[in-house]
Coordinates of C-alpha atoms (C1' of nucleotides) in Angstrom, one line a residue:
Chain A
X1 CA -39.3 -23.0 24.8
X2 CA -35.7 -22.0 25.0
X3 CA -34.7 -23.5 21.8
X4 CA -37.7 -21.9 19.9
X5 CA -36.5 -18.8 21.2
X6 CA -33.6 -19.1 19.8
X7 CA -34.2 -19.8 16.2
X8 CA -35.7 -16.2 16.3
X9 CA -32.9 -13.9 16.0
X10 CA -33.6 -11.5 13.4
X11 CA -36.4 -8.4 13.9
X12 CA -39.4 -8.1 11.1
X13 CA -41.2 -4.8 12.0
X14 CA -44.6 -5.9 12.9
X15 CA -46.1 -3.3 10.7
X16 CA -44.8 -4.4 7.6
X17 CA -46.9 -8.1 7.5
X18 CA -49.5 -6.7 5.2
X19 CA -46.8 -5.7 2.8
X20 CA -45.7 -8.6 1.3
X21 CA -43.5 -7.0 -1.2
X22 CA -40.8 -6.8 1.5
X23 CA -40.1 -10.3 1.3
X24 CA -37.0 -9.4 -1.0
X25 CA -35.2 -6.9 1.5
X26 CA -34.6 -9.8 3.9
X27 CA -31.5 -11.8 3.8
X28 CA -31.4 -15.2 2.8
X29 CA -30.6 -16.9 5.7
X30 CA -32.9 -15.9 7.5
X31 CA -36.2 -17.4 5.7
X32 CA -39.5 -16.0 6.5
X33 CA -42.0 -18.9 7.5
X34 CA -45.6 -19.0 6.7
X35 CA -48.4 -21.6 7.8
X36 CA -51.1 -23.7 5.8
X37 CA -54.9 -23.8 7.2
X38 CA -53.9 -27.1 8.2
X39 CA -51.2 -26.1 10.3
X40 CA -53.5 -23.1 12.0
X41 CA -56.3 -25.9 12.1
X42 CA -53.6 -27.9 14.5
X43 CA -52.6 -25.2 16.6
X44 CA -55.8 -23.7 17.7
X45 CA -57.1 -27.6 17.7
X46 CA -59.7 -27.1 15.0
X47 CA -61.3 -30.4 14.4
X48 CA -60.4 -30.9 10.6
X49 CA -63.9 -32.6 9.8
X50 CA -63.0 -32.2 6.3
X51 CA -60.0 -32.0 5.1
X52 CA -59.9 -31.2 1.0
X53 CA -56.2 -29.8 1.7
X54 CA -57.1 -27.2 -1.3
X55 CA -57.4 -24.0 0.3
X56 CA -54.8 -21.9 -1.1
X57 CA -54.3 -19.1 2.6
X58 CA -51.1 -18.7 3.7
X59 CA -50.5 -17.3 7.3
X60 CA -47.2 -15.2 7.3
X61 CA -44.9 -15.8 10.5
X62 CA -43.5 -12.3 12.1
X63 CA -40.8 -12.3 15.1
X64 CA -39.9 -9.8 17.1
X65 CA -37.2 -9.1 19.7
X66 CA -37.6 -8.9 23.2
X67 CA -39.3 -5.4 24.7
X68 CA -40.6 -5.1 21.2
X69 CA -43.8 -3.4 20.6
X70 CA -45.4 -5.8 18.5
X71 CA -48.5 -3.1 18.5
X72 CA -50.2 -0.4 20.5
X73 CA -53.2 1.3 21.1
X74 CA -54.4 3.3 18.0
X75 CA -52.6 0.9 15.0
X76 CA -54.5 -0.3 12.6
X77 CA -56.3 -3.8 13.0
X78 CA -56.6 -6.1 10.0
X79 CA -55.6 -9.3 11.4
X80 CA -55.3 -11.5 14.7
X81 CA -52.1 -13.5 16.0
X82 CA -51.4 -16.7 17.1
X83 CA -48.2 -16.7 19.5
X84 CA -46.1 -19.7 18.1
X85 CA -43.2 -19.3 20.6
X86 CA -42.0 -16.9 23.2
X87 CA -43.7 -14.9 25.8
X88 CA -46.1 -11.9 25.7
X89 CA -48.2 -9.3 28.0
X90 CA -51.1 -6.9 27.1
X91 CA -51.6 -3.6 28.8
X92 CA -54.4 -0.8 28.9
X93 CA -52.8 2.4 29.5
X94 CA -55.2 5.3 30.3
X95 CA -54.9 8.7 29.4
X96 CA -52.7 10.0 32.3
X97 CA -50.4 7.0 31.6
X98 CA -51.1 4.2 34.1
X99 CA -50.9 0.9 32.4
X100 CA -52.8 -2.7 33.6
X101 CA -51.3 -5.8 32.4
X102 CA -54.4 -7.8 31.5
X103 CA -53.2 -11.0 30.3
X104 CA -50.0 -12.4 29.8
X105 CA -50.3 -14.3 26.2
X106 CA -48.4 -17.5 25.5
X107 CA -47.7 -20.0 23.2
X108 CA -51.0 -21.0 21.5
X109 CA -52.7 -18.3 22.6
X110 CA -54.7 -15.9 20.3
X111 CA -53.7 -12.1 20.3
X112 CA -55.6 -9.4 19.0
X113 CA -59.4 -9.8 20.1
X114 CA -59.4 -6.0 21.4
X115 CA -58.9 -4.0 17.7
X116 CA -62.0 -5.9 16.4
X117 CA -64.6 -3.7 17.1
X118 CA -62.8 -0.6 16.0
X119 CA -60.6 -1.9 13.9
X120 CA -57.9 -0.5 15.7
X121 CA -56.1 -2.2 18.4
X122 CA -57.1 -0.8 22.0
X123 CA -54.6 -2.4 23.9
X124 CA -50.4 -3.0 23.9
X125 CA -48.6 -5.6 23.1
X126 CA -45.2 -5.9 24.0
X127 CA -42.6 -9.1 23.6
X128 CA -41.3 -10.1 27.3
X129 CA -38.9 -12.6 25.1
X130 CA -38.2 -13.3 21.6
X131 CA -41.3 -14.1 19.9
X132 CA -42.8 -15.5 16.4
X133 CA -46.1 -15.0 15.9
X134 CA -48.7 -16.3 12.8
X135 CA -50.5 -13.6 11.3
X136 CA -54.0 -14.3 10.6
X137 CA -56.3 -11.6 8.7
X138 CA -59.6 -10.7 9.7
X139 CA -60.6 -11.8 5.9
X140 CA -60.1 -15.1 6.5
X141 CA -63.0 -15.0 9.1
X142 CA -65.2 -14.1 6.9
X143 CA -64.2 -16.7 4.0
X144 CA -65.7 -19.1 2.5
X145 CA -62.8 -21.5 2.6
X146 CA -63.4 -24.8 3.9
X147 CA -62.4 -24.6 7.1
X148 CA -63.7 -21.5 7.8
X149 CA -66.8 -22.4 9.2
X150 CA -64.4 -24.4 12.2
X151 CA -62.4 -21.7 12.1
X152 CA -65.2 -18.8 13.2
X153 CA -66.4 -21.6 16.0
X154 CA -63.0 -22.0 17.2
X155 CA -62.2 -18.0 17.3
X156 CA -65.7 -17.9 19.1
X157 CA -64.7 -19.7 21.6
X158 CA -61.5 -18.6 22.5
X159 CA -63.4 -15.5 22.5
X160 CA -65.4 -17.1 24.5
X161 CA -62.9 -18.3 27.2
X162 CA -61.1 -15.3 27.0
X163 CA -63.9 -13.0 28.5
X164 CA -65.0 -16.0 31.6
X165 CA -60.9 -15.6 32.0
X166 CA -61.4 -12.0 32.7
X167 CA -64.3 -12.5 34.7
X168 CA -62.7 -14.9 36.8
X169 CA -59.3 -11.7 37.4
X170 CA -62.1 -9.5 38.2
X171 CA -63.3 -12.0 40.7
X172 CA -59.7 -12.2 42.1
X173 CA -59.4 -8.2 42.7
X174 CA -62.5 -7.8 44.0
X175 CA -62.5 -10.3 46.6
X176 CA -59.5 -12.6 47.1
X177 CA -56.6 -11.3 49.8
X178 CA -53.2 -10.4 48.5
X179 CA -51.5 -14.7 49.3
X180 CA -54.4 -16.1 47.2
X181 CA -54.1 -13.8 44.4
X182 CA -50.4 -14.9 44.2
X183 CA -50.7 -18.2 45.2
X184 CA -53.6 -18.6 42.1
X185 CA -51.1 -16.7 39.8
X186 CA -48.4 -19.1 40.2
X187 CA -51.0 -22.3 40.3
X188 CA -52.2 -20.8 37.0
X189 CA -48.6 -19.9 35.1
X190 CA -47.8 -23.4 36.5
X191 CA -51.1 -25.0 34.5
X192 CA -50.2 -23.1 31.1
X193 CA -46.4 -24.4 31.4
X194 CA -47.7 -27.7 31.9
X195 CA -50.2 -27.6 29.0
X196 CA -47.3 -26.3 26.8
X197 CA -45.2 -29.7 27.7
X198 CA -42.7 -27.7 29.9
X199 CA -42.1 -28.3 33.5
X200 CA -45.2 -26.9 35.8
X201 CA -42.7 -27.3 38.9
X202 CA -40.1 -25.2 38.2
X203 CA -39.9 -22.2 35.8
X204 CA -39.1 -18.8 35.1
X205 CA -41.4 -15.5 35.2
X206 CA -40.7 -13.5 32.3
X207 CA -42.4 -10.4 33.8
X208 CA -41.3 -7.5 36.4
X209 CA -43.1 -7.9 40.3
X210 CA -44.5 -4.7 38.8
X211 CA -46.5 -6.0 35.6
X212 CA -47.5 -9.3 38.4
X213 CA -48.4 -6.4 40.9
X214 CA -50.8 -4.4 37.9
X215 CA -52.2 -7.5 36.7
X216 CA -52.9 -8.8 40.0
X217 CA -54.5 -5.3 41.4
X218 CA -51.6 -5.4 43.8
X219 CA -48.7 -3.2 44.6
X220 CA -45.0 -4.5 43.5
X221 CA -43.9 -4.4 47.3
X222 CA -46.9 -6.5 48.3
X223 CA -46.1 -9.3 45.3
X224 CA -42.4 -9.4 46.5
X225 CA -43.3 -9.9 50.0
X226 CA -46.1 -12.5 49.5
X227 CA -43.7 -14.2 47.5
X228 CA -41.2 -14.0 50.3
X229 CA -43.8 -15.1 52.7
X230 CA -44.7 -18.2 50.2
X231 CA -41.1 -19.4 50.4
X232 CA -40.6 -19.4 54.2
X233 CA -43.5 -21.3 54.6
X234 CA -42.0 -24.0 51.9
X235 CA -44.5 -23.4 49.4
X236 CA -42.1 -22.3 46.6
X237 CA -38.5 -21.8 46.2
X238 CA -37.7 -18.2 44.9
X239 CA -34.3 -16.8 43.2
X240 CA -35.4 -13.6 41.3
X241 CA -37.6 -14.5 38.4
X242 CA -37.0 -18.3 38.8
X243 CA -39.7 -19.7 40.9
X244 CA -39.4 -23.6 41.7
X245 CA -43.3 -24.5 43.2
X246 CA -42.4 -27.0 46.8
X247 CA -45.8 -27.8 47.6
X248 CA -48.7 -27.7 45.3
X249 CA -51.5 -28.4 47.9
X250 CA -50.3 -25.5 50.4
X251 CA -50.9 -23.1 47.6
X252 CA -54.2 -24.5 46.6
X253 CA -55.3 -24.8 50.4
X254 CA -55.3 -20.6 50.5
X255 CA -58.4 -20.1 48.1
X256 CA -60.3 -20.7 50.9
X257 CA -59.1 -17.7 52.6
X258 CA -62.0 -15.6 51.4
X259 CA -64.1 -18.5 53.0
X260 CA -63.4 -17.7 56.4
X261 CA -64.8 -14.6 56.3
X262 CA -67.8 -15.7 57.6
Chain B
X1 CA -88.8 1.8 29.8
X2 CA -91.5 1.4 32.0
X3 CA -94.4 1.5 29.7
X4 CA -92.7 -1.9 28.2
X5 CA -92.3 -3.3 31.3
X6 CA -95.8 -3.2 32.1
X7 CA -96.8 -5.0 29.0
X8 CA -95.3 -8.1 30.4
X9 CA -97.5 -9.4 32.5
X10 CA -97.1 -13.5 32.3
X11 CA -94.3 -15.8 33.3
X12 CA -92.6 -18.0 30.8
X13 CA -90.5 -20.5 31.8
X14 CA -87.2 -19.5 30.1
X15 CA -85.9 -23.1 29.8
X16 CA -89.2 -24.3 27.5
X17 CA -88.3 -21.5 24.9
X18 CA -86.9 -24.3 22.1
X19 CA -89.8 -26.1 23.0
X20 CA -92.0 -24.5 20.5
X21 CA -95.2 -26.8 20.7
X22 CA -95.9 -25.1 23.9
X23 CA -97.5 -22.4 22.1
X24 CA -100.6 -23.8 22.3
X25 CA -100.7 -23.7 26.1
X26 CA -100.4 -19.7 26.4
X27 CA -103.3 -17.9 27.1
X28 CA -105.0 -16.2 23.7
X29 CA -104.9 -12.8 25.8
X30 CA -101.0 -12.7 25.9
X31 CA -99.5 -13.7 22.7
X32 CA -96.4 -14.6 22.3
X33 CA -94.3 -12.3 20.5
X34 CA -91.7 -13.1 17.4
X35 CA -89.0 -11.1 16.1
X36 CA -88.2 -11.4 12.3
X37 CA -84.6 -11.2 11.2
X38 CA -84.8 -7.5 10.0
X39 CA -85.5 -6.5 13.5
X40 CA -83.1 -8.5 15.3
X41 CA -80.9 -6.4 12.5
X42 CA -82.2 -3.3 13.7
X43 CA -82.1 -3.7 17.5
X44 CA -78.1 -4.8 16.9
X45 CA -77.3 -2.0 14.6
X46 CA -76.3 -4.2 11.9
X47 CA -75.7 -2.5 8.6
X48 CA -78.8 -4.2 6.2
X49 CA -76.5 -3.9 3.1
X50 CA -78.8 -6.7 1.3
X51 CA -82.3 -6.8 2.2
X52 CA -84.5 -9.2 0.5
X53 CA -86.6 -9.3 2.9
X54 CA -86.7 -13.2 2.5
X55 CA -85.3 -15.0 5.5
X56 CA -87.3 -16.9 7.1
X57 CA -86.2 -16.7 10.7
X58 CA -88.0 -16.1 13.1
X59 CA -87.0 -15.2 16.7
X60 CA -88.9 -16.6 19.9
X61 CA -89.4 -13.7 22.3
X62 CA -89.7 -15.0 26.6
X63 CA -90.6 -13.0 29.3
X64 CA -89.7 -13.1 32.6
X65 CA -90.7 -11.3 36.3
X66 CA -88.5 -9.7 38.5
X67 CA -86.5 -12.2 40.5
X68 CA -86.6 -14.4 37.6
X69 CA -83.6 -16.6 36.7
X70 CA -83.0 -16.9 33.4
X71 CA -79.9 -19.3 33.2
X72 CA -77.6 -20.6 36.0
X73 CA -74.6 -22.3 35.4
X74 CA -74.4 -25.5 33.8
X75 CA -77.6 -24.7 32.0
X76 CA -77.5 -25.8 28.4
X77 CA -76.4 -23.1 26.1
X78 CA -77.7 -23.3 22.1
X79 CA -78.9 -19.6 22.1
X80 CA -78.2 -15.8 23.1
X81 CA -80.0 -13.4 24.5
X82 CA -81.1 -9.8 23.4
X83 CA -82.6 -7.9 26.0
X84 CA -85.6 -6.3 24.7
X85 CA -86.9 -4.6 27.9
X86 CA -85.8 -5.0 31.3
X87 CA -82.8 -4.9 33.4
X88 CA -80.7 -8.0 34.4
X89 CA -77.3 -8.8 36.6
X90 CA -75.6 -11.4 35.2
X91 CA -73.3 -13.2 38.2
X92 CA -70.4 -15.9 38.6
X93 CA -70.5 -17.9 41.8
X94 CA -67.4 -19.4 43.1
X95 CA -67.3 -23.0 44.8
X96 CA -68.6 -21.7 48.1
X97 CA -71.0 -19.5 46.9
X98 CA -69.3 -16.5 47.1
X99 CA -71.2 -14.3 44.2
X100 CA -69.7 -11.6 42.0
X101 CA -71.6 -9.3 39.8
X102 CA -70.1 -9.4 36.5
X103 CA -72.5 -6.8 34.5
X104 CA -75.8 -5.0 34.4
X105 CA -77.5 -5.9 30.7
X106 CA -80.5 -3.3 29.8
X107 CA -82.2 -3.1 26.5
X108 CA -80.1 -3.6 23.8
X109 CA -77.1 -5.7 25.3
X110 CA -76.7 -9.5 24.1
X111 CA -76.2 -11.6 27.0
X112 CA -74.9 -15.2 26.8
X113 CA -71.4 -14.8 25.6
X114 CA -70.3 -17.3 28.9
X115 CA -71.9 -20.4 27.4
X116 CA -70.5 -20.5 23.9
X117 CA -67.4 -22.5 24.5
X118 CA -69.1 -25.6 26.7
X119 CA -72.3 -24.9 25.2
X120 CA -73.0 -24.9 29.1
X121 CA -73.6 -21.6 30.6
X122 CA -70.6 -20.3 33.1
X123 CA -72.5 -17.7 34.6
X124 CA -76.1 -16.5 36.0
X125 CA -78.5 -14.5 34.6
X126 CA -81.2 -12.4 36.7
X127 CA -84.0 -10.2 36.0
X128 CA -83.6 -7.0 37.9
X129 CA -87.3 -5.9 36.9
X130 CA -89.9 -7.7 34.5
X131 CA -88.3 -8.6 31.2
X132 CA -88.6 -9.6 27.7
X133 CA -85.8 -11.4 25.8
X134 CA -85.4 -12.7 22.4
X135 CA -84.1 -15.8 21.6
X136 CA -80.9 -15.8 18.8
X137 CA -80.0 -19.8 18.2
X138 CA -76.8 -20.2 17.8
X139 CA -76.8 -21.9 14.8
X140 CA -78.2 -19.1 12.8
X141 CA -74.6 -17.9 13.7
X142 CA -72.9 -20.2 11.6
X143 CA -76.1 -20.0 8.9
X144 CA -76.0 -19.7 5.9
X145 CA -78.8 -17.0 5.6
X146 CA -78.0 -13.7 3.8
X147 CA -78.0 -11.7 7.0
X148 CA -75.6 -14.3 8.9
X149 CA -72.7 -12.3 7.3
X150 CA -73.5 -9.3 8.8
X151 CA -74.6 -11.0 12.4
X152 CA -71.4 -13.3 12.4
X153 CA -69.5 -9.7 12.2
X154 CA -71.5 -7.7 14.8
X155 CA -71.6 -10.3 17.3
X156 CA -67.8 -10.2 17.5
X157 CA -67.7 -7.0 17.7
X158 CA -70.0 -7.0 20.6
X159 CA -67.8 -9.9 22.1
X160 CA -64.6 -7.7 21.3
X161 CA -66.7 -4.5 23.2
X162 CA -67.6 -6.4 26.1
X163 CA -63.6 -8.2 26.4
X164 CA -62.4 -4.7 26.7
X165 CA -65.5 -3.3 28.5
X166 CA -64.8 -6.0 31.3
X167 CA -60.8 -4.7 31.0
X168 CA -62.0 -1.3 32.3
X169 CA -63.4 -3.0 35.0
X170 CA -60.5 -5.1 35.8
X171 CA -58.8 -1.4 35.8
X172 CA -61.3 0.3 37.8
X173 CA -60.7 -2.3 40.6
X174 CA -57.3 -2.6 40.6
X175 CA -56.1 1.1 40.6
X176 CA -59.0 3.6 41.6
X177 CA -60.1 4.3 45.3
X178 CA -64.0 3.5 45.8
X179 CA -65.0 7.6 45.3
X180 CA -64.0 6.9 41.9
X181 CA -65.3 3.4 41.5
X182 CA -68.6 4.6 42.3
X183 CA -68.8 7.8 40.1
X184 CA -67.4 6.2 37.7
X185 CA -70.5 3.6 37.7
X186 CA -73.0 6.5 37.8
X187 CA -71.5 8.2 34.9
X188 CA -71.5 4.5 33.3
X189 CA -75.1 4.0 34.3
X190 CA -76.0 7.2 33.3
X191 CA -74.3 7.4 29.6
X192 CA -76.7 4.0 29.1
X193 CA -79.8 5.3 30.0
X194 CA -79.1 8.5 27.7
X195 CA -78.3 5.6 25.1
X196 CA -81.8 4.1 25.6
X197 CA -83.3 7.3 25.4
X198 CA -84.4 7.9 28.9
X199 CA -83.1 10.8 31.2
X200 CA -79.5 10.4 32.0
X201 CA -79.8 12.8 35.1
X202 CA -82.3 11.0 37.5
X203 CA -83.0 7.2 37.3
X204 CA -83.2 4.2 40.0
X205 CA -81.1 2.0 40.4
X206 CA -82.7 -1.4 40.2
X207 CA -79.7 -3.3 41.7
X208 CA -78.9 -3.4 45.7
X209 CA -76.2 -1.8 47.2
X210 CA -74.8 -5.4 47.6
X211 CA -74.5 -5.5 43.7
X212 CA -73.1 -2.6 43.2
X213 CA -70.4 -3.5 45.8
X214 CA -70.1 -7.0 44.2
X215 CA -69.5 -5.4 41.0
X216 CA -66.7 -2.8 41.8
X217 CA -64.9 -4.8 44.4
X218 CA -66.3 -2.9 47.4
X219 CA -68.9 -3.9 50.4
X220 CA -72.1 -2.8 50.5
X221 CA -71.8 -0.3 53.6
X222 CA -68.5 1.4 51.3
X223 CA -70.7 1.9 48.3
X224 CA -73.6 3.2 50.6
X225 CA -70.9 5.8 52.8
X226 CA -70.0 6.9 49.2
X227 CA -73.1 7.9 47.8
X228 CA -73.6 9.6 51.0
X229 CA -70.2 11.2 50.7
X230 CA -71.7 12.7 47.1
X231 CA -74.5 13.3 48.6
X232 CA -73.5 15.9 51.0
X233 CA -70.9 16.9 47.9
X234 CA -73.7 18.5 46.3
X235 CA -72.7 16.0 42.9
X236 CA -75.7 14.1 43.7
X237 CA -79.4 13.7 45.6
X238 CA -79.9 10.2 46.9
X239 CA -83.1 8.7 47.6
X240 CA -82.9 4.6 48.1
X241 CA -83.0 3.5 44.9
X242 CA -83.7 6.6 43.0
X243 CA -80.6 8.9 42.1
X244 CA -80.4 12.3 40.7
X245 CA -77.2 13.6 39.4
X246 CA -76.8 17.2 39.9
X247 CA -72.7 17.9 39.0
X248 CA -71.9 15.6 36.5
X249 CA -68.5 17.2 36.4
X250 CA -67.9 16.9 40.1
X251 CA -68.1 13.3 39.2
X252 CA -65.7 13.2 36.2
X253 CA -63.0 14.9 38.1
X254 CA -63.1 12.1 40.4
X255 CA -61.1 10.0 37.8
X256 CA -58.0 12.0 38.7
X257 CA -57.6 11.2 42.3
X258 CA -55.6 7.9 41.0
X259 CA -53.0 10.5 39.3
X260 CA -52.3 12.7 42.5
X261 CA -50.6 9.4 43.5
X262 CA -47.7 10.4 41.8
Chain C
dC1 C1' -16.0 -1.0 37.1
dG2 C1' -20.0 1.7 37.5
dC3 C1' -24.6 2.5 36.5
dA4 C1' -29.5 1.5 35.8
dG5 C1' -33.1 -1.4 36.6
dA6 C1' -35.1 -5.0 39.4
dC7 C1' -35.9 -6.9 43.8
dT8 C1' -36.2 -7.1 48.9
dT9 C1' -37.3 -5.5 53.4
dG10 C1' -38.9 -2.3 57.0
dA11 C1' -41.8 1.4 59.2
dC12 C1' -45.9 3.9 59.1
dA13 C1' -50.3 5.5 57.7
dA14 C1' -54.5 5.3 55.1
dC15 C1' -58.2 3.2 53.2
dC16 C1' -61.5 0.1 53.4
dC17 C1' -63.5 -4.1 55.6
dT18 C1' -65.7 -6.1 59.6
dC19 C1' -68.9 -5.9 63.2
dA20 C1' -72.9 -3.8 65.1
dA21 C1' -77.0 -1.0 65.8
dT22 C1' -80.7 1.6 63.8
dT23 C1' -83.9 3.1 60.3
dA24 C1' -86.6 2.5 56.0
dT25 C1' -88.9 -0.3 52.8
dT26 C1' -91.1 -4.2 50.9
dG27 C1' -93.8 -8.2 51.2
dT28 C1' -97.0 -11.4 53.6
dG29 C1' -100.7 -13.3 56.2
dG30 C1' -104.4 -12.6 59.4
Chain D
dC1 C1' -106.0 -2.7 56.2
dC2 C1' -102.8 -3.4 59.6
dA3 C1' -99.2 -5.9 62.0
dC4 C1' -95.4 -8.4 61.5
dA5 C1' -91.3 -10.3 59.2
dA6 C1' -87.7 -9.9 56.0
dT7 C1' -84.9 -7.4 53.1
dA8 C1' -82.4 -3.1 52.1
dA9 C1' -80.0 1.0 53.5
dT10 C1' -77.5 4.1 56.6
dT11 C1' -74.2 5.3 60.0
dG12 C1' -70.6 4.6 63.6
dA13 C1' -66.4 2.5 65.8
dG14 C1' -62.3 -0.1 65.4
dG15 C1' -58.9 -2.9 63.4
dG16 C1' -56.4 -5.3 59.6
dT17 C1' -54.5 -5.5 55.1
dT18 C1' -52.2 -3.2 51.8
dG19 C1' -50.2 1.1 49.8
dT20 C1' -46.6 4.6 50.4
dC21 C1' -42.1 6.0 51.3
dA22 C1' -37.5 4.9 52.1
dA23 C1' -33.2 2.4 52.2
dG24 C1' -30.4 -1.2 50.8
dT25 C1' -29.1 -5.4 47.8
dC26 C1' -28.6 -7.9 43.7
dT27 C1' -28.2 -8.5 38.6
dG28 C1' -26.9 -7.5 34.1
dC29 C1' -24.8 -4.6 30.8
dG30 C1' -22.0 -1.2 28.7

DNA sequence: CGCAGACTTGACAACCCTCAATTATTGTGG
DNA sequence: CCACAATAATTGAGGGTTGTCAAGTCTGCG
């Protein structure tokens, strides 16, 4: 993670991935990467039933820096994104300005599902570290390539997952107490470090108390106390945005919280 | 709405709808009912740019009582749903059977987005009043039929509107105080029924109290102090199940309360 | 070194949940 | 058709969890 970070060190404006014609204005050194179907096919774990190795799509790589605004509510929507390193979050912001992280995107994750309907991106996305992301257009959906037809299942079901993960948030705020919303963030960040290969016992949160707070339906003050509460009890270890997870079960054990309310 | 209802007047079992050499066991007096691919077309609002008319498809219609469970989880999924007529709740129930109302699908809506990833359904699926569904395989999806461009399109749209539809939601419970939850589901309610054509100023509820609670995060006995709370506002006349908005205005305002925080 | 942003901790109050009792409605069986 | 049971809805009292407000600490950066 760190080292893929730091590769990224130049900033491509997001908007400018459709025009290709830029290529020239950037500097040698610093090359700009693009991805076969086969590599896309890899990272989203599309089964490569056939593999004729002929189509001729290639996915441009854009990176950004981090607090960049990688796109926000209104821009255009051609295209869906594939985070290849770093660390994202997405946010709703309603018309009197309060904002509601909804997810917080990672690597391997697919961006971009809410500009779809409209064709214009509903939500923000903002960079909570350096990022690169893969740039898929919407065409490619609707091709005829040869791995298309995995390719439309696959977006399905991240689709798919990506509304029973919502479901599962709204679940959380509507009935789970401020410890086991906490506790099933940090189980959860803890699962999606693992899947990435990095350590699932000790890690670093890349967002504010705040965006945990709006994501989790909770106040800031409430998240920085259950999180002090969590570490006299020996759950966790905490030192700012460094959490280091003690004891696994103990934080498991309080989803059945809501259970006792009968 | 309820003209349509009436018409359904036998009980399919839901789970025998592949089955299609059951046919023969219905009753002549209550045929069952087959939607062509045009209509499906016309029901989703998808554009007919090529119409020759000459797909063969046809879709199985099922019917269903009030009460009736359509799908639970872990049912097999190779299909969505339309809803032709009717009104469902569709439901996710935790380990120890805690239940919470995830959405309330009326004519129109395509329900069955939860099953697409494990081809095994996530969630549950129950008629609120006597329904009739239609039956979309998912492999017409992925077919190569000269209206699957335009279904493959609108159905992620759909899946795109209902990601950021359940976003609000996630919203709604996280930031608004229950007065504004629950006007903000009547207005909801309300905008649908003037969608389907019927009167958007008195309807009836077909959900309990308990679902309605479910569904914004609240208890039963809050939603029911609320609508008493309008009630004696003047916004709105409550009678059980029937409602009849008088100050749809009233009710809008109610979405600044969250502002006066500040 | 100083400032701004992020985090922690405390006191208090408000909102909503829990528990409980009552009424209304729906469905069922004699 | 009526009585009875079961489900749904209303309303009240009281307490708990969490939001609000406030003060202070820590970190990073210019």
């Amino acid at each position: 993670m760190q080292t893929l970070q730091k590769i990224s060190s130049e900033y491509v404006d997001p908007r400018s991935y459709a025009e290709v014609g830029k290529v020239s204005k950037m500097p040698d050194n610093f090359p700009r990467l693009w991805s076969t179907v086969e590599q896309i096919c890899q990272i989203l774990r599309i089964d490569a039933e056939d593999s004729p190795a002929g189509d001729a799509y290639r996915f441009q790589h854009i990176k950004s820096r981090t607090g960049a605004r990688v796109y926000s509510a209104g821009d255009r929507c051609d295209a869906l994104f594939i985070v290849y390193a770093g660390f994202l979050k997405t946010s709703w912001v309603d018309k009197y300005g309060n904002e509601k992280i909804l997810d917080f995107p990672m690597k391997g994750d697919v961006v971009g599902f809410d500009g779809i309907e409209s064709k214009q991106f509903k939500n923000t996305l903002v960079a909570l570290s350096d990022i690169e992301l893969i740039v898929v257009p919407m065409d490619f959906f609707h091709a005829s390539s040869s791995h298309a037809y995995g390719f439309r299942r696959r977006i399905l079901e991240l689709m798919s997952n990506a509304l029973i993960a919502g479901q599962k948030v709204e679940y959380m705020m509507g009935t789970l107490p401020a410890e086991a919303r906490v506790a099933k963030f940090l189980l959860s960040i803890s699962q999606k470090f693992r899947a990435m290969g990095f350590s699932d016992k000790s890690f670093h949160l890349r967002m504010t108390r705040e965006d945990i707070g709006s994501y989790l339906g909770l106040t800031l003050e409430t998240v920085s106390r259950t999180l002090s509460g969590f570490s006299r009890c020996g759950f966790i270890r905490v030192d700012q945005k460094f959490i280091e997870i003690m004891d696994v079960d103990g934080l498991k054990l309080l989803r059945r919280l809501p259970a006792l309310k009968r």
